[in-house]
Short mmCIF file of C-alpha atoms and ligand atoms in Angstrom, two decimals:
data_model
loop_
_atom_site.label_atom_id
_atom_site.label_comp_id
_atom_site.label_asym_id
_atom_site.label_seq_id
_atom_site.Cartn_x
_atom_site.Cartn_y
_atom_site.Cartn_z
CA UNK V 175 155.04 96.92 278.85
CA UNK V 176 156.51 93.67 277.44
CA UNK V 177 159.96 92.64 277.74
CA UNK V 178 160.76 92.56 274.33
CA UNK V 179 159.62 95.93 273.49
CA UNK V 180 161.19 97.27 276.82
CA UNK V 181 164.50 96.07 275.47
CA UNK V 182 164.19 98.42 272.52
CA UNK V 183 163.27 101.33 274.54
CA UNK V 184 166.11 100.61 276.60
CA UNK V 185 168.50 100.65 274.00
CA UNK V 186 167.10 103.98 272.93
CA UNK V 187 167.66 105.11 276.70
CA UNK V 188 171.26 103.93 276.49
CA UNK V 189 171.99 106.13 273.50
CA UNK V 190 170.06 109.21 275.11
CA UNK V 191 171.72 109.00 278.53
CA UNK V 192 175.25 108.87 276.89
CA UNK V 193 174.86 112.53 276.62
CA UNK V 194 172.63 112.79 279.96
CA UNK V 195 174.69 110.79 282.58
CA UNK V 196 172.04 112.19 285.26
CA UNK V 197 169.41 109.92 283.96
CA UNK V 198 171.66 106.83 283.64
CA UNK V 199 170.86 105.84 286.97
CA UNK V 200 167.04 105.79 286.24
CA UNK V 201 166.64 104.00 282.78
CA UNK V 202 162.84 103.25 282.95
CA UNK V 203 162.07 106.83 284.01
CA UNK V 204 163.79 108.16 281.18
CA UNK V 205 162.40 105.89 278.62
CA UNK V 206 158.72 106.90 279.67
CA UNK V 207 159.86 110.60 279.70
CA UNK V 208 161.25 110.28 276.31
CA UNK V 209 158.13 108.97 274.89
CA UNK V 210 156.00 111.61 276.30
CA UNK V 211 158.11 114.29 275.02
CA UNK V 212 158.26 112.64 271.68
CA UNK V 213 154.26 112.43 271.51
CA UNK V 214 154.43 116.18 272.50
CA UNK V 215 156.50 117.09 269.79
CA UNK V 216 155.24 114.76 267.27
CA UNK V 217 151.73 116.20 267.58
CA UNK V 218 152.26 120.04 268.90
CA UNK V 219 152.28 121.49 265.36
CA UNK V 220 148.92 119.70 263.67
CA UNK V 221 146.04 120.72 265.70
CA UNK V 222 143.03 119.86 263.61
CA UNK V 223 139.12 119.84 264.36
CA UNK V 224 137.25 122.30 266.42
CA UNK V 225 136.55 123.20 270.08
CA UNK V 226 133.04 122.08 270.95
CA UNK V 227 130.87 125.03 270.78
CA UNK V 228 127.10 123.62 271.78
CA UNK V 229 128.37 124.62 275.31
CA UNK V 230 129.48 128.46 274.70
CA UNK V 231 132.20 128.34 277.57
CA UNK V 232 134.17 125.51 275.72
CA UNK V 233 134.35 127.42 272.30
CA UNK V 234 136.42 130.29 274.30
CA UNK V 235 139.16 127.76 275.34
CA UNK V 236 142.52 128.55 273.66
CA UNK V 237 142.87 125.46 271.22
CA UNK V 238 146.77 125.46 271.22
CA UNK V 239 146.77 123.89 274.83
CA UNK V 240 148.30 120.25 274.54
CA UNK V 241 149.12 118.47 277.66
CA UNK V 242 150.33 114.75 278.60
CA UNK V 243 150.60 112.97 281.79
CA UNK V 244 151.06 109.60 282.62
CA UNK V 245 150.97 107.68 286.09
CA UNK V 246 152.58 104.41 286.77
CA UNK V 247 150.75 101.82 289.25
CA UNK V 248 154.00 102.42 291.30
CA UNK V 249 152.99 106.03 291.56
CA UNK V 250 155.51 107.77 288.97
CA UNK V 251 154.31 110.62 287.51
CA UNK V 252 155.40 111.86 284.13
CA UNK V 253 154.38 114.72 282.05
CA UNK V 254 154.75 117.03 278.85
CA UNK V 255 153.58 120.33 277.63
CA UNK V 256 150.36 122.06 279.23
CA UNK V 257 149.67 119.67 282.39
CA UNK V 258 149.06 122.37 284.82
CA UNK V 259 146.33 124.12 282.52
CA UNK V 260 142.84 123.51 284.14
CA UNK V 261 139.83 122.48 282.02
CA UNK V 262 136.34 121.07 282.21
CA UNK V 263 136.52 117.29 282.89
CA UNK V 264 133.08 117.15 281.16
CA UNK V 265 132.12 113.40 279.94
CA UNK V 266 135.41 111.77 281.84
CA UNK V 267 133.59 112.36 285.02
CA UNK V 268 130.91 109.79 283.87
CA UNK V 269 133.14 107.09 284.68
CA UNK V 270 134.10 108.01 288.41
CA UNK V 271 130.11 108.74 288.98
CA UNK V 272 129.48 105.28 287.51
CA UNK V 273 132.28 104.14 290.07
CA UNK V 274 130.54 105.58 293.10
CA UNK V 275 127.07 104.65 291.80
CA UNK V 276 128.65 100.87 291.54
CA UNK V 277 130.06 100.89 295.03
CA UNK V 278 126.98 102.41 296.56
CA UNK V 279 124.59 99.96 294.79
CA UNK V 280 126.43 97.27 293.44
CA UNK V 281 127.18 96.30 289.86
CA UNK V 282 123.87 94.29 288.93
CA UNK V 283 121.89 97.63 289.51
CA UNK V 284 123.74 99.52 286.86
CA UNK V 285 122.85 96.63 284.37
CA UNK V 286 119.15 96.58 285.43
CA UNK V 287 118.38 100.26 285.74
CA UNK V 288 120.54 101.77 283.25
CA UNK V 289 122.13 99.22 280.81
CA UNK V 290 125.78 98.64 279.81
CA UNK V 291 125.67 97.91 276.14
CA UNK V 292 126.84 100.34 273.67
CA UNK V 293 124.42 102.42 271.75
CA UNK V 294 126.49 103.11 268.86
CA UNK V 295 125.30 106.47 268.58
CA UNK V 296 126.20 110.17 269.63
CA UNK V 297 126.78 110.97 273.19
CA UNK V 298 123.62 112.81 273.64
CA UNK V 299 121.24 110.63 271.42
CA UNK V 300 117.57 110.49 272.19
CA UNK V 301 117.15 108.00 269.44
CA UNK V 302 119.40 105.53 271.74
CA UNK V 303 116.87 105.53 274.14
CA UNK V 304 113.92 105.56 271.66
CA UNK V 305 115.16 102.76 269.27
CA UNK V 306 115.97 100.24 272.58
CA UNK V 307 112.51 98.72 274.00
CA UNK V 308 114.06 98.46 277.38
CA UNK V 309 115.18 101.92 277.31
CA UNK V 310 118.67 100.65 278.12
CA UNK V 311 121.50 102.69 277.26
CA UNK V 312 124.77 102.74 279.17
CA UNK V 313 126.57 104.86 281.94
CA UNK V 314 128.85 106.58 279.45
CA UNK V 315 126.66 108.48 277.31
CA UNK V 316 124.61 111.57 278.63
CA UNK V 317 121.29 109.51 279.12
CA UNK V 318 123.14 106.75 281.34
CA UNK V 319 125.46 109.32 283.03
CA UNK V 320 122.46 111.34 284.20
CA UNK V 321 120.65 108.36 285.32
CA UNK V 322 123.68 107.26 287.28
CA UNK V 323 123.59 110.49 289.23
CA UNK V 324 119.96 109.71 289.93
CA UNK V 325 121.03 106.53 291.66
CA UNK V 326 123.46 108.06 293.89
CA UNK V 327 123.22 108.44 297.45
CA UNK V 328 122.06 111.87 298.80
CA UNK V 329 118.61 113.28 299.89
CA UNK V 330 119.04 116.54 297.96
CA UNK V 331 121.41 118.49 295.32
CA UNK V 332 123.82 119.59 298.12
CA UNK V 333 124.15 116.35 299.80
CA UNK V 334 124.58 114.58 296.64
CA UNK V 335 127.14 116.99 295.25
CA UNK V 336 128.92 116.67 298.65
CA UNK V 337 129.39 113.08 298.32
CA UNK V 338 130.14 113.12 294.63
CA UNK V 339 132.69 115.82 294.95
CA UNK V 340 134.25 114.22 297.95
CA UNK V 341 134.48 110.82 295.86
CA UNK V 342 136.34 112.84 292.91
CA UNK V 343 138.73 114.44 295.16
CA UNK V 344 139.82 111.11 296.58
CA UNK V 345 140.93 110.06 293.09
CA UNK V 346 142.49 113.19 292.58
CA UNK V 347 144.30 113.41 295.57
CA UNK V 348 143.27 117.09 296.14
CA UNK V 349 140.42 119.39 296.42
CA UNK V 350 138.99 119.82 292.84
CA UNK V 351 136.94 123.16 292.20
CA UNK V 352 134.29 123.91 289.71
CA UNK V 353 134.81 126.24 286.79
CA UNK V 354 131.66 128.17 287.56
CA UNK V 355 131.57 129.89 284.26
CA UNK V 356 131.35 126.57 282.39
CA UNK V 357 128.55 125.37 284.96
CA UNK V 358 126.51 128.77 283.95
CA UNK V 359 127.15 128.51 280.23
CA UNK V 360 126.00 124.64 280.21
CA UNK V 361 123.28 125.44 282.68
CA UNK V 362 122.06 127.96 280.36
CA UNK V 363 122.17 125.84 277.55
CA UNK V 364 120.89 122.44 278.94
CA UNK V 365 117.57 121.83 277.04
CA UNK V 366 118.71 118.55 275.44
CA UNK V 367 119.82 116.92 278.37
CA UNK V 368 116.64 118.22 280.42
CA UNK V 369 114.66 116.45 277.48
CA UNK V 370 116.77 113.22 278.09
CA UNK V 371 116.37 113.00 281.57
CA UNK V 372 112.53 113.72 281.15
CA UNK V 373 112.22 111.13 278.35
CA UNK V 374 113.82 108.75 280.78
CA UNK V 375 111.41 109.50 283.63
CA UNK V 376 108.57 108.98 281.23
CA UNK V 377 110.23 105.36 280.90
CA UNK V 378 110.49 104.62 284.52
CA UNK V 379 114.37 104.76 283.83
CA UNK V 380 115.19 107.82 285.89
CA UNK V 381 115.29 107.49 289.68
CA UNK V 382 114.74 110.90 291.50
CA UNK V 383 113.87 114.59 290.78
CA UNK V 384 115.04 115.95 287.31
CA UNK V 385 116.03 119.48 288.37
CA UNK V 386 118.44 118.08 291.19
CA UNK V 387 120.11 115.41 289.13
CA UNK V 388 120.42 117.39 286.17
CA UNK V 389 122.21 120.15 288.13
CA UNK V 390 124.60 117.54 289.73
CA UNK V 391 125.57 116.01 286.41
CA UNK V 392 126.06 119.56 285.05
CA UNK V 393 128.46 120.60 287.94
CA UNK V 394 130.21 117.17 287.62
CA UNK V 395 130.85 118.02 284.13
CA UNK V 396 131.96 121.44 285.15
CA UNK V 397 134.76 120.26 287.54
CA UNK V 398 137.98 121.79 286.81
CA UNK V 399 140.98 119.27 286.32
CA UNK V 400 144.24 119.33 284.68
CA UNK V 401 145.88 116.52 282.52
CA UNK V 402 147.92 115.39 285.59
CA UNK V 403 144.74 115.37 287.76
CA UNK V 404 143.19 113.13 285.26
CA UNK V 405 146.14 110.68 284.66
CA UNK V 406 146.39 110.41 288.75
CA UNK V 407 142.39 110.09 288.98
CA UNK V 408 142.71 107.45 286.33
CA UNK V 409 145.72 105.64 287.97
CA UNK V 410 143.20 104.24 290.56
CA UNK V 411 141.70 102.10 287.58
CA UNK V 412 145.09 101.18 286.27
CA UNK V 413 145.79 99.88 289.84
CA UNK V 414 142.96 97.81 290.26
CA UNK V 415 141.03 99.90 292.85
CA UNK V 416 144.08 100.83 294.96
CA UNK V 417 145.29 104.70 294.60
CA UNK V 418 148.97 104.53 293.61
CA UNK V 419 149.59 107.53 295.42
CA UNK V 420 147.94 107.32 298.90
CA UNK V 421 147.85 103.23 298.82
CA UNK V 422 144.36 103.46 299.79
CA UNK V 423 141.51 101.20 298.56
CA UNK V 424 138.80 103.36 296.69
CA UNK V 425 136.83 100.47 294.94
CA UNK V 426 136.59 97.03 294.60
CA UNK V 427 138.78 95.18 291.93
CA UNK V 428 135.39 93.64 290.67
CA UNK V 429 133.96 97.03 290.12
CA UNK V 430 137.02 98.46 288.35
CA UNK V 431 137.01 95.64 285.76
CA UNK V 432 133.29 96.27 284.98
CA UNK V 433 134.16 100.27 284.63
CA UNK V 434 137.10 99.25 282.13
CA UNK V 435 134.79 97.01 280.27
CA UNK V 436 132.31 99.85 279.77
CA UNK V 437 134.98 102.36 278.75
CA UNK V 438 136.22 99.88 276.46
CA UNK V 439 132.77 99.46 274.43
CA UNK V 440 131.77 103.07 275.07
CA UNK V 441 134.42 105.30 276.19
CA UNK V 442 134.97 106.95 272.81
CA UNK V 443 131.20 107.20 271.82
CA UNK V 444 130.50 106.01 268.30
CA UNK V 445 134.22 105.65 267.59
CA UNK V 446 134.93 103.22 270.71
CA UNK V 447 135.13 100.31 268.16
CA UNK V 448 137.53 101.98 266.02
CA UNK V 449 139.56 103.23 269.07
CA UNK V 450 139.81 99.41 270.60
CA UNK V 451 140.86 98.31 266.96
CA UNK V 452 143.52 100.90 266.89
CA UNK V 453 144.63 101.40 270.24
CA UNK V 454 143.35 98.62 272.63
CA UNK V 455 143.07 100.58 275.72
CA UNK V 456 140.00 101.21 277.84
CA UNK V 457 139.39 104.98 277.64
CA UNK V 458 137.06 107.84 278.09
CA UNK V 459 136.86 111.51 276.59
CA UNK V 460 135.23 114.52 277.38
CA UNK V 461 134.39 117.46 274.98
CA UNK V 462 136.17 119.65 277.30
CA UNK V 463 139.42 117.98 275.00
CA UNK V 464 140.71 115.44 277.56
CA UNK V 465 140.76 111.84 277.18
CA UNK V 466 142.06 109.40 279.74
CA UNK V 467 143.29 105.72 278.62
CA UNK V 468 144.03 102.87 281.23
CA UNK V 469 146.66 100.18 280.94
CA UNK V 470 145.67 97.59 283.50
CA UNK V 471 148.42 96.86 285.98
CA UNK V 472 150.68 99.22 284.40
CA UNK V 473 149.72 103.02 283.84
CA UNK V 474 147.18 105.46 283.22
CA UNK V 475 147.78 108.32 280.57
CA UNK V 476 145.63 111.46 280.14
CA UNK V 477 145.94 114.21 277.26
CA UNK V 478 144.36 117.53 276.92
CA UNK V 479 143.83 119.22 273.70
CA UNK V 480 140.64 121.02 273.09
CA UNK V 481 139.71 120.47 269.37
CA UNK V 482 137.36 117.75 268.64
CA UNK V 483 136.39 115.15 265.79
CA UNK V 484 132.79 115.02 264.94
CA UNK V 485 132.26 112.02 267.39
CA UNK V 486 133.23 114.72 270.31
CA UNK V 487 136.88 113.24 271.05
CA UNK V 488 139.85 115.11 271.06
CA UNK V 489 142.10 114.62 267.81
CA UNK V 490 145.46 115.32 269.14
CA UNK V 491 144.85 113.40 272.53
CA UNK V 492 143.55 110.37 270.46
CA UNK V 493 146.59 110.60 268.45
CA UNK V 494 149.22 111.11 271.37
CA UNK V 495 147.67 108.20 273.39
CA UNK V 496 147.67 105.98 270.35
CA UNK V 497 151.44 106.85 270.08
CA UNK V 498 152.44 106.36 273.42
CA UNK V 499 150.09 103.15 273.96
CA UNK V 500 152.14 101.86 270.76
CA UNK V 501 155.41 102.74 271.99
CA UNK V 502 155.04 101.02 275.46
CA UNK V 503 153.39 97.98 273.87
CA UNK V 504 150.32 98.42 275.79
CA UNK V 505 147.27 97.02 273.51
CA UNK V 506 145.50 94.67 275.88
CA UNK V 507 144.07 92.67 272.86
N1 LIG C 65 128.74 118.51 279.59
C1 LIG C 65 128.58 117.39 278.32
C2 LIG C 65 127.06 117.30 278.00
O1 LIG C 65 126.38 116.56 278.75
C3 LIG C 65 129.33 116.43 278.40
C4 LIG C 65 129.55 115.94 276.88
C5 LIG C 65 130.97 115.19 276.64
O2 LIG C 65 131.76 115.40 277.51
O3 LIG C 65 130.87 114.28 275.73
O4 LIG C 65 126.87 117.47 276.76
#
C-alpha cells in the first residue's frame, strides 16, 4: 500500500465518512472495507465458468456463493459476502503441505526430490512428468503435491494426517474438519492421481507407500475452510512466518519466501504467468473455487466463488483479487 495511492483511498473515505461519522475514527479500516464491498458488488452479478465436475461432490456446490476476506499483517480482518460458507480447500492445501515438508526436511530437499520449476501444463498432467528427464515437477501441481505428502514425517496414515491436520489448524487458528462427502467422492474417482503416484514411484520420485500418501493427500484436499479461514491461513505468509493473530512463528522467513516464489511461478497452474503479469501477487487456487493471494508485509486476501476457467481457477475470485490488488496498489513488481 504505497502512500500516493493511499492518499486517494483516504480521500474516498473522507467523502464516505461524512455520511458515516462512526467510521471517521478509523479511515484505514473503512478504506479496506469499502474496497472489499466494492469488489463484492462489482462482480456479484456476473458469474461465468463452471464448477469442477471431475470430482462429483464439487459439481453440486451452489455456484452463487461469493465470499471475500482480507487479513492485514497487524491482524485486522475484513470480509464481504459469503465468508462463513465452508467449502473444500482443494489445491490451496498444497502450499501448507509444502510449508510443512520444507520445515521438516529443509528447502533443498524440495528442489532435489520434487522440483520447483513451473511445468506450464495442467494441474494433473502426466505429460509434465514424462517430458522432464529428471522427472522434476513442482509441489503445487498434483504430482509434486502428492510427492510432498510422501516426504512428511509420520510412520503411517494416521500419524501423517495427525501431524498435517495439526499444522493446518495452527495456520487457521482453529480446528478444521474434513468434508467427508468430498473425501469419499474424490477417493471414488481418484484413478488419475493414483496413476501419477505410481508413475512417480516407477521413477524413484515418490517417497513412501502410494495408498497411504494418496489417502492423506485426498484428505488434505477435502478440508473444509471458509474464505475467512483461508485469508487467516495465508496471512502467515504475508507476515513472514509469524501468525498475525497469535503472534507465534510458524515457519522460518526463509521458507516463506520460497513458498511465495513457487506460488508466483505455479500457483495458478498454466495461467500463472498471465496472473503475475496482470495482478503481480503470489497466489494459489483450488478447484473448490478458492484463491488466496499474498501481499508480502501487507495483507493476505482470499476469495471463494465455485465457477472455474478451463485451467481450474475460479473466475470471479481472480477478478475480485485483481480488483482489490489494484485498488491497494499491491502489485509486487
Ligand atoms: N483434489 C484435487 C485433485 O487432486 C485438487 C486439484 C486442484 O484443486 O487444482 O485433483
